[in-house]
Coordinates of C-alpha atoms in Angstrom, one line a residue:
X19 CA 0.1 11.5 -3.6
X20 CA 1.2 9.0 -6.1
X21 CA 2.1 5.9 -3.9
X22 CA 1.9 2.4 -4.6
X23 CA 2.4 -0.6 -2.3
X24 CA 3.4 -3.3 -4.7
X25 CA 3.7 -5.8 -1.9
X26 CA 4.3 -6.8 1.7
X27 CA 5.9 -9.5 3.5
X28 CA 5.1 -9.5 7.3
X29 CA 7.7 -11.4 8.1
X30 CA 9.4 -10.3 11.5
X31 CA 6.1 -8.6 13.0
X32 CA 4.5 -10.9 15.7
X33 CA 0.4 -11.6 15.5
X34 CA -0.8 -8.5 17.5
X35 CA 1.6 -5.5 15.7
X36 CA 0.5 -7.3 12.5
X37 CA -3.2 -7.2 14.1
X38 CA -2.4 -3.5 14.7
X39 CA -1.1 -2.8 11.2
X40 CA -3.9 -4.2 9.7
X41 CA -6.7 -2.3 11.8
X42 CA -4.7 0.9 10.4
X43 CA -4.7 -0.4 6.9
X44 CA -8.5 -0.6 7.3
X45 CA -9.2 2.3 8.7
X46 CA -6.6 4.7 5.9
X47 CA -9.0 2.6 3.5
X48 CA -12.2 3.5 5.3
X49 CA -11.3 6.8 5.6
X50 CA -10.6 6.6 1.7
X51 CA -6.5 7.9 2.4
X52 CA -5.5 4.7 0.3
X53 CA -7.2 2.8 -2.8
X54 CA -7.3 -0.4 -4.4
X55 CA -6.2 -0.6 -7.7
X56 CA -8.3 -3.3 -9.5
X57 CA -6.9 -3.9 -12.9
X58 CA -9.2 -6.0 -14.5
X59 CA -11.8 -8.6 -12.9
X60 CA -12.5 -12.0 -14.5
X61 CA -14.4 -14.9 -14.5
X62 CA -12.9 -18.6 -13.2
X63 CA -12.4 -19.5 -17.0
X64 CA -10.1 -16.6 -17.2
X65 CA -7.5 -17.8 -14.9
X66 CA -5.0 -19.1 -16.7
X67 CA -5.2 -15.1 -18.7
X68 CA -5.1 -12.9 -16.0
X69 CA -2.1 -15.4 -14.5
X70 CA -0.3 -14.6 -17.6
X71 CA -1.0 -11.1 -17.6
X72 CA 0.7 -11.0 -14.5
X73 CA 3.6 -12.6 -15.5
X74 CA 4.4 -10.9 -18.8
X75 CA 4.0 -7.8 -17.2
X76 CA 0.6 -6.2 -18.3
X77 CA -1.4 -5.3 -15.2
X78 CA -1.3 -2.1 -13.1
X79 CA -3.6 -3.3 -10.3
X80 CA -4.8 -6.2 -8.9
X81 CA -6.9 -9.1 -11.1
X82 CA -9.9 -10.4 -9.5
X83 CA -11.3 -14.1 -10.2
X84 CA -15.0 -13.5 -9.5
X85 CA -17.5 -16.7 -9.2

């Protein structure tokens, strides 16, 4: 399957169907049904790049700040 989640807003859910949701997430993720698409990873001096990748549009993915 080619699905992607591009983002979520749990707005509307109370704190134990959001609780529930989450323990599925984990477990379709466990169960490697669903990945994590890291696009790059970079250091804290890289911030203010991988912000602007964001915003002009260049990442497929998510951008990690490492320590």
């Amino acid at each position: 399957k080619n699905v992607s989640m591009v983002g979520a807003l749990g707005g509307g859910f109370d704190r134990d169907a959001m609780l529930s949701m989450h323990g599925e997430l984990m477990k379709l993720y466990a169960d490697g049904a669903i990945k994590v698409a890291i696009d790059r990873k970079i250091g804290f001096g890289e911030i203010r790049d991988g912000v602007q990748a964001l915003a002009d549009r260049k990442v497929r993915g998510r951008v990690v700040a490492l320590a």
